[in-house]
mmCIF file of C-alpha atoms in Angstrom:
data_model
loop_
_atom_site.group_PDB
_atom_site.id
_atom_site.type_symbol
_atom_site.label_atom_id
_atom_site.label_comp_id
_atom_site.label_asym_id
_atom_site.label_seq_id
_atom_site.Cartn_x
_atom_site.Cartn_y
_atom_site.Cartn_z
ATOM 1 C CA MET R 18 -22.563 45.722 91.517
ATOM 2 C CA ASN R 19 -19.959 47.739 93.373
ATOM 3 C CA LYS R 20 -18.018 44.595 94.094
ATOM 4 C CA LYS R 21 -16.931 44.385 90.478
ATOM 5 C CA ARG R 22 -14.758 47.470 91.013
ATOM 6 C CA ASN R 23 -12.663 45.558 93.537
ATOM 7 C CA LEU R 24 -11.263 43.430 90.729
ATOM 8 C CA THR R 25 -8.094 44.982 89.344
ATOM 9 C CA GLY R 26 -4.895 43.916 87.638
ATOM 10 C CA GLY R 27 -4.364 40.197 87.284
ATOM 11 C CA ARG R 28 -7.633 39.203 88.967
ATOM 12 C CA LEU R 29 -9.588 41.358 86.529
ATOM 13 C CA ARG R 30 -7.753 39.851 83.537
ATOM 14 C CA VAL R 31 -8.427 36.316 84.735
ATOM 15 C CA PHE R 32 -12.087 37.228 85.228
ATOM 16 C CA GLN R 33 -12.278 38.558 81.669
ATOM 17 C CA VAL R 34 -10.619 35.443 80.247
ATOM 18 C CA ALA R 35 -12.946 33.196 82.234
ATOM 19 C CA VAL R 36 -16.026 35.016 80.940
ATOM 20 C CA LEU R 37 -14.773 34.869 77.331
ATOM 21 C CA SER R 38 -13.914 31.179 77.699
ATOM 22 C CA LEU R 39 -17.631 30.394 77.959
ATOM 23 C CA SER R 40 -18.044 31.333 74.294
ATOM 24 C CA LEU R 41 -15.524 28.693 73.257
ATOM 25 C CA LEU R 42 -18.226 26.095 73.963
ATOM 26 C CA LEU R 43 -21.097 27.694 72.036
ATOM 27 C CA ALA R 44 -20.291 25.912 68.749
ATOM 28 C CA SER R 45 -19.254 22.643 70.379
ATOM 29 C CA VAL R 46 -22.493 20.848 69.446
ATOM 30 C CA SER R 47 -22.730 21.988 65.821
ATOM 31 C CA VAL R 48 -19.111 21.015 65.026
ATOM 32 C CA GLY R 49 -20.154 17.408 65.614
ATOM 33 C CA GLY R 50 -21.381 17.535 62.020
ATOM 34 C CA CYS R 51 -17.854 16.630 60.902
ATOM 35 C CA LEU R 52 -18.567 13.075 62.121
ATOM 36 C CA LEU R 53 -21.627 12.540 59.921
ATOM 37 C CA GLY R 54 -19.700 11.014 57.023
ATOM 38 C CA ASP R 55 -18.145 8.365 59.254
ATOM 39 C CA LEU R 56 -21.412 7.772 61.099
ATOM 40 C CA ALA R 57 -23.034 7.124 57.717
ATOM 41 C CA LYS R 58 -20.481 4.352 57.130
ATOM 42 C CA GLU R 59 -21.021 2.874 60.594
ATOM 43 C CA PHE R 60 -24.819 2.997 60.264
ATOM 44 C CA PRO R 61 -25.351 2.421 56.509
ATOM 45 C CA ASP R 62 -29.082 1.741 56.880
ATOM 46 C CA ALA R 63 -29.781 5.082 58.567
ATOM 47 C CA PRO R 64 -31.483 7.625 56.255
ATOM 48 C CA THR R 65 -29.816 10.991 55.771
ATOM 49 C CA TRP R 66 -32.408 12.871 57.830
ATOM 50 C CA TYR R 67 -31.785 10.511 60.749
ATOM 51 C CA LEU R 68 -28.022 10.971 60.516
ATOM 52 C CA GLN R 69 -28.496 14.739 60.494
ATOM 53 C CA MET R 70 -30.414 14.449 63.774
ATOM 54 C CA PHE R 71 -26.977 13.898 65.332
ATOM 55 C CA VAL R 72 -26.584 17.661 64.843
ATOM 56 C CA THR R 73 -30.158 18.943 64.648
ATOM 57 C CA PHE R 74 -32.090 17.068 67.357
ATOM 58 C CA PRO R 75 -29.882 18.107 70.317
ATOM 59 C CA VAL R 76 -30.858 21.699 69.557
ATOM 60 C CA VAL R 77 -34.180 20.943 71.288
ATOM 61 C CA GLY R 78 -32.276 20.906 74.560
ATOM 62 C CA GLY R 79 -30.738 24.268 73.753
ATOM 63 C CA MET R 80 -34.134 25.827 73.072
ATOM 64 C CA ILE R 81 -35.503 24.574 76.377
ATOM 65 C CA ALA R 82 -32.433 25.843 78.237
ATOM 66 C CA ASN R 83 -32.686 29.266 76.570
ATOM 67 C CA ILE R 84 -36.270 29.606 77.739
ATOM 68 C CA ILE R 85 -35.780 28.544 81.360
ATOM 69 C CA GLY R 86 -32.184 29.689 81.884
ATOM 70 C CA GLY R 87 -33.101 33.218 82.960
ATOM 71 C CA ALA R 88 -35.405 32.027 85.703
ATOM 72 C CA MET R 89 -32.814 29.546 86.959
ATOM 73 C CA ALA R 90 -30.072 32.186 87.118
ATOM 74 C CA SER R 91 -31.874 34.180 89.812
ATOM 75 C CA LYS R 92 -32.239 31.063 91.939
ATOM 76 C CA VAL R 93 -28.962 29.167 91.547
ATOM 77 C CA GLY R 94 -26.613 32.049 90.657
ATOM 78 C CA LYS R 95 -24.951 32.896 87.354
ATOM 79 C CA LYS R 96 -21.596 31.361 88.191
ATOM 80 C CA ASN R 97 -23.243 28.150 89.389
ATOM 81 C CA LEU R 98 -25.375 28.033 86.244
ATOM 82 C CA CYS R 99 -22.244 28.424 84.120
ATOM 83 C CA LEU R 100 -20.613 25.478 85.897
ATOM 84 C CA ILE R 101 -23.719 23.333 85.470
ATOM 85 C CA GLY R 102 -23.868 24.187 81.767
ATOM 86 C CA ILE R 103 -20.184 23.441 81.197
ATOM 87 C CA MET R 104 -20.406 20.055 82.915
ATOM 88 C CA MET R 105 -23.498 19.125 80.911
ATOM 89 C CA CYS R 106 -21.661 20.135 77.747
ATOM 90 C CA PHE R 107 -18.813 17.781 78.673
ATOM 91 C CA ILE R 108 -21.087 14.867 79.555
ATOM 92 C CA GLY R 109 -23.222 15.224 76.448
ATOM 93 C CA GLY R 110 -20.219 15.708 74.175
ATOM 94 C CA PHE R 111 -17.822 13.062 75.501
ATOM 95 C CA PHE R 112 -20.021 10.099 76.417
ATOM 96 C CA PRO R 113 -21.632 9.461 72.989
ATOM 97 C CA MET R 114 -18.286 7.805 72.258
ATOM 98 C CA PHE R 115 -19.452 4.829 74.337
ATOM 99 C CA ALA R 116 -23.028 4.639 72.990
ATOM 100 C CA PRO R 117 -23.574 1.568 70.754
ATOM 101 C CA THR R 118 -26.500 2.937 68.727
ATOM 102 C CA LEU R 119 -27.053 6.108 66.722
ATOM 103 C CA GLY R 120 -30.236 6.887 68.639
ATOM 104 C CA LEU R 121 -28.443 6.714 71.978
ATOM 105 C CA LYS R 122 -25.611 8.899 70.693
ATOM 106 C CA ILE R 123 -28.171 11.497 69.616
ATOM 107 C CA GLY R 124 -29.978 11.291 72.957
ATOM 108 C CA ILE R 125 -26.822 11.854 74.988
ATOM 109 C CA ARG R 126 -25.887 14.843 72.826
ATOM 110 C CA VAL R 127 -29.111 16.542 73.929
ATOM 111 C CA ILE R 128 -27.433 16.949 77.327
ATOM 112 C CA ALA R 129 -24.589 18.881 75.674
ATOM 113 C CA SER R 130 -27.055 21.146 73.917
ATOM 114 C CA ILE R 131 -28.855 21.906 77.179
ATOM 115 C CA GLY R 132 -25.500 22.895 78.639
ATOM 116 C CA VAL R 133 -24.757 25.193 75.708
ATOM 117 C CA GLY R 134 -28.260 26.661 76.012
ATOM 118 C CA LEU R 135 -27.582 27.583 79.643
ATOM 119 C CA ILE R 136 -24.209 29.131 78.811
ATOM 120 C CA GLN R 137 -25.246 31.050 75.696
ATOM 121 C CA PRO R 138 -27.143 33.979 77.279
ATOM 122 C CA LEU R 139 -24.723 34.122 80.222
ATOM 123 C CA SER R 140 -21.728 34.551 77.908
ATOM 124 C CA ALA R 141 -23.187 37.915 76.908
ATOM 125 C CA SER R 142 -25.074 38.968 80.050
ATOM 126 C CA LEU R 143 -21.989 38.686 82.274
ATOM 127 C CA ILE R 144 -20.261 41.224 80.034
ATOM 128 C CA VAL R 145 -23.215 43.606 80.368
ATOM 129 C CA ASP R 146 -23.324 43.081 84.134
ATOM 130 C CA PHE R 147 -19.669 43.770 84.882
ATOM 131 C CA PHE R 148 -18.174 45.907 82.103
ATOM 132 C CA GLU R 149 -18.959 49.321 80.698
ATOM 133 C CA GLY R 150 -18.021 51.652 77.855
ATOM 134 C CA LYS R 151 -15.109 50.744 75.613
ATOM 135 C CA THR R 152 -14.238 47.742 77.729
ATOM 136 C CA ALA R 153 -17.720 46.307 77.247
ATOM 137 C CA ASN R 154 -17.602 46.958 73.485
ATOM 138 C CA THR R 155 -14.214 45.264 73.213
ATOM 139 C CA MET R 156 -15.398 42.318 75.269
ATOM 140 C CA MET R 157 -18.492 41.903 73.087
ATOM 141 C CA GLY R 158 -16.337 41.854 69.957
ATOM 142 C CA LEU R 159 -14.002 39.304 71.500
ATOM 143 C CA GLN R 160 -16.995 37.246 72.642
ATOM 144 C CA SER R 161 -18.175 36.932 69.040
ATOM 145 C CA SER R 162 -14.677 35.997 67.887
ATOM 146 C CA CYS R 163 -14.347 33.389 70.638
ATOM 147 C CA VAL R 164 -17.318 31.521 69.186
ATOM 148 C CA GLY R 165 -15.348 31.073 65.955
ATOM 149 C CA LEU R 166 -12.174 30.284 67.865
ATOM 150 C CA GLY R 167 -13.970 27.604 69.843
ATOM 151 C CA ALA R 168 -15.360 26.082 66.648
ATOM 152 C CA SER R 169 -11.844 25.902 65.221
ATOM 153 C CA ILE R 170 -10.315 24.431 68.359
ATOM 154 C CA PHE R 171 -12.938 21.695 68.549
ATOM 155 C CA SER R 172 -12.960 21.021 64.805
ATOM 156 C CA TYR R 173 -9.184 20.892 64.369
ATOM 157 C CA THR R 174 -8.841 18.651 67.406
ATOM 158 C CA MET R 175 -11.515 16.311 66.091
ATOM 159 C CA ALA R 176 -9.928 16.287 62.638
ATOM 160 C CA ALA R 177 -6.520 15.448 64.112
ATOM 161 C CA ILE R 178 -7.971 12.598 66.156
ATOM 162 C CA MET R 179 -9.925 11.333 63.134
ATOM 163 C CA VAL R 180 -6.651 10.731 61.315
ATOM 164 C CA TYR R 181 -5.928 8.098 63.963
ATOM 165 C CA ASN R 182 -9.435 6.818 64.727
ATOM 166 C CA TRP R 183 -12.620 8.845 64.250
ATOM 167 C CA HIS R 184 -14.351 6.994 67.108
ATOM 168 C CA PHE R 185 -12.168 8.899 69.598
ATOM 169 C CA ALA R 186 -12.973 12.344 68.163
ATOM 170 C CA TYR R 187 -15.335 12.899 71.101
ATOM 171 C CA CYS R 188 -12.244 13.365 73.273
ATOM 172 C CA ALA R 189 -12.194 16.967 72.027
ATOM 173 C CA TYR R 190 -14.863 17.673 74.643
ATOM 174 C CA LEU R 191 -12.234 17.293 77.343
ATOM 175 C CA TYR R 192 -11.622 20.995 76.673
ATOM 176 C CA ALA R 193 -14.826 21.613 78.628
ATOM 177 C CA LEU R 194 -13.126 20.370 81.791
ATOM 178 C CA ALA R 195 -10.347 22.949 81.400
ATOM 179 C CA ILE R 196 -12.947 25.697 80.958
ATOM 180 C CA PHE R 197 -14.801 24.348 84.015
ATOM 181 C CA LEU R 198 -11.675 24.852 86.148
ATOM 182 C CA LEU R 199 -11.052 28.305 84.671
ATOM 183 C CA VAL R 200 -14.577 29.400 85.578
ATOM 184 C CA ILE R 201 -14.308 27.968 89.112
ATOM 185 C CA PHE R 202 -11.148 29.926 89.895
ATOM 186 C CA GLY R 203 -11.572 32.867 87.512
ATOM 187 C CA ILE R 204 -15.150 34.011 88.145
ATOM 188 C CA PRO R 205 -15.639 35.370 91.693
ATOM 189 C CA SER R 206 -18.307 33.867 93.919
ATOM 190 C CA PHE R 207 -20.157 37.203 94.265
ATOM 191 C CA VAL R 208 -21.280 36.771 90.651
ATOM 192 C CA ASN R 209 -23.877 34.357 92.013
ATOM 193 C CA GLU R 210 -25.554 37.258 93.804
ATOM 194 C CA VAL R 211 -25.971 39.474 90.736
ATOM 195 C CA GLY R 212 -29.291 38.051 89.589
ATOM 196 C CA LYS R 213 -30.707 38.120 93.096
ATOM 197 C CA GLU R 214 -29.599 41.719 93.637
ATOM 198 C CA GLU R 215 -31.042 42.835 90.315
ATOM 199 C CA LYS R 216 -34.312 41.083 91.046
ATOM 200 C CA THR R 217 -34.659 43.017 94.317
ATOM 201 C CA GLU R 218 -33.571 46.347 92.865
ATOM 202 C CA SER R 219 -35.826 46.105 89.822
ATOM 203 C CA HIS R 220 -38.918 44.883 91.678
ATOM 204 C CA VAL R 221 -40.721 48.169 91.168
ATOM 205 C CA GLU R 222 -39.475 48.563 87.597
ATOM 206 C CA LYS R 223 -41.081 45.290 86.557
ATOM 207 C CA LYS R 224 -44.490 46.955 86.841
ATOM 208 C CA GLU R 225 -43.390 49.413 84.149
ATOM 209 C CA LYS R 226 -42.272 46.765 81.670
ATOM 210 C CA THR R 227 -42.949 47.909 78.120
ATOM 211 C CA LYS R 228 -44.428 45.879 75.306
ATOM 212 C CA LEU R 229 -41.984 43.876 73.220
ATOM 213 C CA PRO R 230 -41.514 45.703 69.902
ATOM 214 C CA LYS R 231 -42.652 44.098 66.656
ATOM 215 C CA ILE R 232 -39.093 43.997 65.368
ATOM 216 C CA ALA R 233 -38.226 41.282 67.902
ATOM 217 C CA TYR R 234 -40.741 38.963 66.247
ATOM 218 C CA VAL R 235 -39.391 39.900 62.835
ATOM 219 C CA GLY R 236 -35.899 39.055 64.064
ATOM 220 C CA PHE R 237 -37.130 35.664 65.281
ATOM 221 C CA ALA R 238 -38.564 34.902 61.826
ATOM 222 C CA LEU R 239 -35.411 36.072 60.060
ATOM 223 C CA GLN R 240 -33.218 33.885 62.269
ATOM 224 C CA LEU R 241 -35.471 30.886 61.752
ATOM 225 C CA LEU R 242 -35.356 31.203 57.961
ATOM 226 C CA TYR R 243 -31.655 32.035 57.955
ATOM 227 C CA CYS R 244 -30.764 28.823 59.764
ATOM 228 C CA LEU R 245 -32.834 26.783 57.312
ATOM 229 C CA GLY R 246 -30.230 27.806 54.740
ATOM 230 C CA TYR R 247 -27.033 28.353 56.676
ATOM 231 C CA CYS R 248 -27.184 25.036 58.546
ATOM 232 C CA ALA R 249 -26.184 23.193 55.380
ATOM 233 C CA ILE R 250 -22.600 23.843 56.474
ATOM 234 C CA ASP R 251 -23.111 21.999 59.771
ATOM 235 C CA ASN R 252 -25.228 19.150 58.428
ATOM 236 C CA CYS R 253 -24.077 18.489 54.873
ATOM 237 C CA LEU R 254 -20.349 19.239 54.467
ATOM 238 C CA SER R 255 -19.105 15.868 55.690
ATOM 239 C CA LEU R 256 -21.848 13.977 53.840
ATOM 240 C CA ALA R 257 -21.121 15.947 50.658
ATOM 241 C CA SER R 258 -17.464 14.936 50.847
ATOM 242 C CA VAL R 259 -18.531 11.287 50.807
ATOM 243 C CA GLU R 260 -20.957 11.848 47.928
ATOM 244 C CA THR R 261 -18.501 13.653 45.685
ATOM 245 C CA GLY R 262 -15.529 11.478 46.627
ATOM 246 C CA VAL R 263 -13.245 14.435 45.914
ATOM 247 C CA ILE R 264 -12.132 14.905 49.515
ATOM 248 C CA THR R 265 -12.137 12.714 52.606
ATOM 249 C CA THR R 266 -14.183 13.257 55.745
ATOM 250 C CA VAL R 267 -10.973 14.294 57.513
ATOM 251 C CA GLN R 268 -10.365 16.976 54.874
ATOM 252 C CA ALA R 269 -13.974 18.102 55.250
ATOM 253 C CA ALA R 270 -13.412 18.408 59.005
ATOM 254 C CA SER R 271 -10.298 20.491 58.313
ATOM 255 C CA ILE R 272 -12.274 22.788 56.021
ATOM 256 C CA ALA R 273 -14.920 23.192 58.714
ATOM 257 C CA SER R 274 -12.150 23.973 61.196
ATOM 258 C CA TRP R 275 -10.772 26.652 58.921
ATOM 259 C CA GLY R 276 -14.266 28.122 58.849
ATOM 260 C CA GLY R 277 -13.940 28.756 62.566
ATOM 261 C CA ILE R 278 -10.723 30.691 61.980
ATOM 262 C CA ALA R 279 -12.403 32.711 59.237
ATOM 263 C CA SER R 280 -15.250 33.474 61.624
ATOM 264 C CA LEU R 281 -12.771 34.499 64.320
ATOM 265 C CA ILE R 282 -10.948 36.909 61.997
ATOM 266 C CA GLY R 283 -14.171 38.256 60.518
ATOM 267 C CA GLY R 284 -15.577 38.920 63.972
ATOM 268 C CA LEU R 285 -12.630 41.162 64.814
ATOM 269 C CA PHE R 286 -13.586 43.412 61.882
ATOM 270 C CA PHE R 287 -17.317 43.553 62.595
ATOM 271 C CA GLY R 288 -17.095 46.717 64.694
ATOM 272 C CA PHE R 289 -15.051 48.504 62.037
ATOM 273 C CA VAL R 290 -17.481 47.556 59.262
ATOM 274 C CA LYS R 291 -20.545 48.518 61.282
ATOM 275 C CA ASN R 292 -19.008 51.893 62.139
ATOM 276 C CA LYS R 293 -18.575 52.525 58.411
ATOM 277 C CA ILE R 294 -21.912 51.319 56.989
ATOM 278 C CA GLY R 295 -24.165 51.007 60.039
ATOM 279 C CA MET R 296 -26.998 48.479 59.909
ATOM 280 C CA LYS R 297 -26.331 47.861 56.221
ATOM 281 C CA VAL R 298 -23.907 45.274 57.554
ATOM 282 C CA GLY R 299 -26.937 42.953 57.845
ATOM 283 C CA PRO R 300 -27.786 42.781 54.120
ATOM 284 C CA LEU R 301 -24.056 42.635 53.318
ATOM 285 C CA SER R 302 -23.617 39.643 55.613
ATOM 286 C CA LEU R 303 -26.482 37.836 53.876
ATOM 287 C CA VAL R 304 -24.924 38.483 50.454
ATOM 288 C CA LEU R 305 -21.700 36.889 51.691
ATOM 289 C CA ASN R 306 -23.697 33.910 52.994
ATOM 290 C CA VAL R 307 -25.356 33.421 49.611
ATOM 291 C CA ILE R 308 -22.046 33.623 47.742
ATOM 292 C CA GLY R 309 -20.320 31.197 50.103
ATOM 293 C CA LEU R 310 -23.115 28.621 50.011
ATOM 294 C CA ALA R 311 -23.349 28.824 46.207
ATOM 295 C CA ILE R 312 -19.614 28.301 45.760
ATOM 296 C CA ILE R 313 -19.631 25.164 47.928
ATOM 297 C CA GLY R 314 -22.739 23.774 46.241
ATOM 298 C CA MET R 315 -21.574 24.430 42.677
ATOM 299 C CA THR R 316 -17.951 23.234 42.953
ATOM 300 C CA ASN R 317 -16.257 20.093 44.224
ATOM 301 C CA THR R 318 -12.607 20.950 44.693
ATOM 302 C CA THR R 319 -10.804 21.446 47.991
ATOM 303 C CA VAL R 320 -9.600 24.948 47.096
ATOM 304 C CA MET R 321 -13.052 26.197 46.092
ATOM 305 C CA TRP R 322 -14.633 24.707 49.203
ATOM 306 C CA TYR R 323 -12.080 26.531 51.349
ATOM 307 C CA ILE R 324 -12.948 29.766 49.556
ATOM 308 C CA GLY R 325 -16.679 29.161 49.894
ATOM 309 C CA VAL R 326 -16.466 28.321 53.596
ATOM 310 C CA THR R 327 -14.307 31.400 54.245
ATOM 311 C CA ILE R 328 -16.842 33.737 52.637
ATOM 312 C CA LEU R 329 -19.747 31.956 54.311
ATOM 313 C CA LYS R 330 -18.232 32.143 57.789
ATOM 314 C CA VAL R 331 -17.377 35.828 57.501
ATOM 315 C CA GLY R 332 -20.994 36.436 56.518
ATOM 316 C CA PHE R 333 -22.155 34.355 59.480
ATOM 317 C CA CYS R 334 -20.016 36.136 62.076
ATOM 318 C CA TRP R 335 -21.374 39.498 60.842
ATOM 319 C CA TRP R 336 -24.982 38.326 60.731
ATOM 320 C CA MET R 337 -25.146 37.117 64.338
ATOM 321 C CA PRO R 338 -24.165 40.397 66.062
ATOM 322 C CA PHE R 339 -26.301 42.285 63.525
ATOM 323 C CA ILE R 340 -29.419 40.347 64.500
ATOM 324 C CA ASN R 341 -28.759 41.103 68.184
ATOM 325 C CA PHE R 342 -28.725 44.822 67.383
ATOM 326 C CA PHE R 343 -31.757 44.376 65.106
ATOM 327 C CA VAL R 344 -34.082 42.732 67.653
ATOM 328 C CA ASN R 345 -33.155 45.319 70.301
ATOM 329 C CA ASP R 346 -34.209 48.325 68.236
ATOM 330 C CA GLY R 347 -36.829 49.993 70.414
ATOM 331 C CA THR R 348 -36.294 47.919 73.551
ATOM 332 C CA ASP R 349 -35.366 49.110 77.013
ATOM 333 C CA GLU R 350 -33.816 47.521 80.090
ATOM 334 C CA SER R 351 -37.089 45.802 80.966
ATOM 335 C CA ASN R 352 -37.356 43.740 77.783
ATOM 336 C CA SER R 353 -33.983 43.759 75.997
ATOM 337 C CA ALA R 354 -33.037 40.324 77.341
ATOM 338 C CA LEU R 355 -36.331 38.862 76.158
ATOM 339 C CA ALA R 356 -35.876 40.398 72.716
ATOM 340 C CA THR R 357 -32.363 38.973 72.440
ATOM 341 C CA SER R 358 -33.622 35.533 73.433
ATOM 342 C CA PHE R 359 -36.028 35.649 70.471
ATOM 343 C CA GLY R 360 -33.025 35.664 68.160
ATOM 344 C CA PHE R 361 -31.413 32.733 69.976
ATOM 345 C CA VAL R 362 -34.604 30.664 69.952
ATOM 346 C CA GLY R 363 -35.186 31.395 66.248
ATOM 347 C CA ASN R 364 -31.642 30.228 65.577
ATOM 348 C CA SER R 365 -32.138 27.043 67.582
ATOM 349 C CA LEU R 366 -35.515 26.237 66.049
ATOM 350 C CA GLY R 367 -34.155 26.693 62.523
ATOM 351 C CA SER R 368 -31.213 24.446 63.321
ATOM 352 C CA PHE R 369 -33.534 21.787 64.736
ATOM 353 C CA VAL R 370 -35.953 21.585 61.801
ATOM 354 C CA PHE R 371 -33.297 21.973 59.074
ATOM 355 C CA GLY R 372 -33.059 18.256 58.334
ATOM 356 C CA TYR R 373 -36.828 17.797 58.187
ATOM 357 C CA VAL R 374 -37.381 20.822 55.955
ATOM 358 C CA LEU R 375 -34.585 19.710 53.641
ATOM 359 C CA ALA R 376 -36.076 16.202 53.473
ATOM 360 C CA GLY R 377 -39.483 17.682 52.645
ATOM 361 C CA ALA R 378 -38.036 19.918 49.941
ATOM 362 C CA SER R 379 -36.146 16.942 48.539
ATOM 363 C CA ALA R 380 -39.359 14.898 48.323
ATOM 364 C CA MET R 381 -41.163 17.732 46.556
ATOM 365 C CA LEU R 382 -38.354 18.421 44.063
ATOM 366 C CA GLY R 383 -37.465 14.838 43.294
ATOM 367 C CA GLY R 384 -34.314 14.622 45.379
ATOM 368 C CA ILE R 385 -31.714 16.968 46.875
ATOM 369 C CA ASN R 386 -28.425 15.366 47.837
ATOM 370 C CA SER R 387 -26.072 16.725 50.479
ATOM 371 C CA HIS R 388 -23.929 18.596 47.948
ATOM 372 C CA GLN R 389 -26.950 20.226 46.300
ATOM 373 C CA ALA R 390 -28.202 21.232 49.749
ATOM 374 C CA PHE R 391 -25.762 24.135 49.689
ATOM 375 C CA VAL R 392 -27.472 25.596 46.604
ATOM 376 C CA TYR R 393 -30.792 25.109 48.406
ATOM 377 C CA GLY R 394 -29.269 26.969 51.357
ATOM 378 C CA ALA R 395 -28.185 29.857 49.125
ATOM 379 C CA ILE R 396 -31.757 30.173 47.836
ATOM 380 C CA ILE R 397 -33.217 30.223 51.360
ATOM 381 C CA VAL R 398 -30.761 32.904 52.530
ATOM 382 C CA THR R 399 -31.619 34.940 49.430
ATOM 383 C CA VAL R 400 -35.248 34.859 50.582
ATOM 384 C CA VAL R 401 -34.099 36.170 53.982
ATOM 385 C CA LEU R 402 -32.231 38.991 52.230
ATOM 386 C CA VAL R 403 -35.335 39.971 50.244
ATOM 387 C CA ILE R 404 -37.500 39.987 53.391
ATOM 388 C CA LEU R 405 -34.959 42.104 55.292
ATOM 389 C CA LEU R 406 -34.645 44.633 52.469
ATOM 390 C CA ALA R 407 -38.446 44.823 52.144
ATOM 391 C CA TYR R 408 -38.831 45.351 55.900
ATOM 392 C CA ASN R 409 -36.163 48.077 55.903
ATOM 393 C CA ALA R 410 -37.809 49.826 52.945
ATOM 394 C CA LYS R 411 -41.215 49.700 54.653
ATOM 395 C CA SER R 412 -39.746 51.065 57.891
ATOM 396 C CA LYS R 413 -38.045 53.943 56.082
ATOM 397 C CA LYS R 414 -41.302 54.755 54.300
ATOM 398 C CA LYS R 415 -43.151 54.924 57.637
ATOM 399 C CA GLU R 416 -40.452 57.185 59.067
ATOM 400 C CA ALA R 417 -40.680 59.497 56.064
ATOM 401 C CA ILE R 418 -44.470 59.769 56.427
ATOM 402 C CA ALA R 419 -44.122 60.420 60.170
#
């Protein structure tokens, strides 16, 4: 760990940029939802749930990578694991362009999701490993904002290419190659030794590992339910544009891209808001999610969809850091990483089953189209809000009795 102090000036800045650049790829799989409208035209016989697998099914790879990534890091090194993840993200994102069938496109995208799953925990753990105090807090805030920035970069690039020919939108994943080079030259080689050093130093501490607190499981459930509502934005926006006929798929992609900018800006204010209202930022973020989803689902004009997506994305970029704080309430150094992974896996699982749950709800209710799915999403997130408020009230009651 002492080696990190040898990085100063320009080398330190490049290291920081390289670490933050990892987060630019975290939304690179979900933004592929902007292609669903055009894929529906290319594969007219494919049911909606199958089309949505273009976004949802690859998440399986991310879940697997989240589970095994920690064990791999201690063996292959964190920098090496980052490079492997980035290259898999490029392969799985770029090469579906050449796949002739929808099923093959979906299968190749699983590779991209595995890459993102490897990168996701490292994008945060490298900050914890090498930065402290105010610098670490600033880096964490920027890390959250970079997720939104990455979504915008990928979405706007795809939208621009779609104006020419949507089949070439996969070229946006060439950004991964630039990030690959930045990580090679920006992250020092001694980063590969961090996991191995920590494993040796904490050998005795592992015997004292404490039980994972109940709140981590609650956080997993909240994330799972949350994604069953929120994921309407990733899976249904492009399809809804085709259904309503009010905007084109290119305009829908532009709206989704703007959502990334809104998330980026909102993330910069998360720390300020949390300092003012504390953990109440969680319920507030869910209220914003409900409002944003309802606006999109109950209107069909470009302006209102921009407004709805803006509100929704601000709510999203406040919810994600909140849930990381939430699941770590009561943890220590021995189990904090495991608790955090519960939130990530809940997120991934919710994203994966979204299409199937929506299809089931549609069958039960006599049909839910892609535009109405946003109202469905608002209802699901409202349920999450009620559960969170009930849990908080129960916890406060226990504290008062104690």
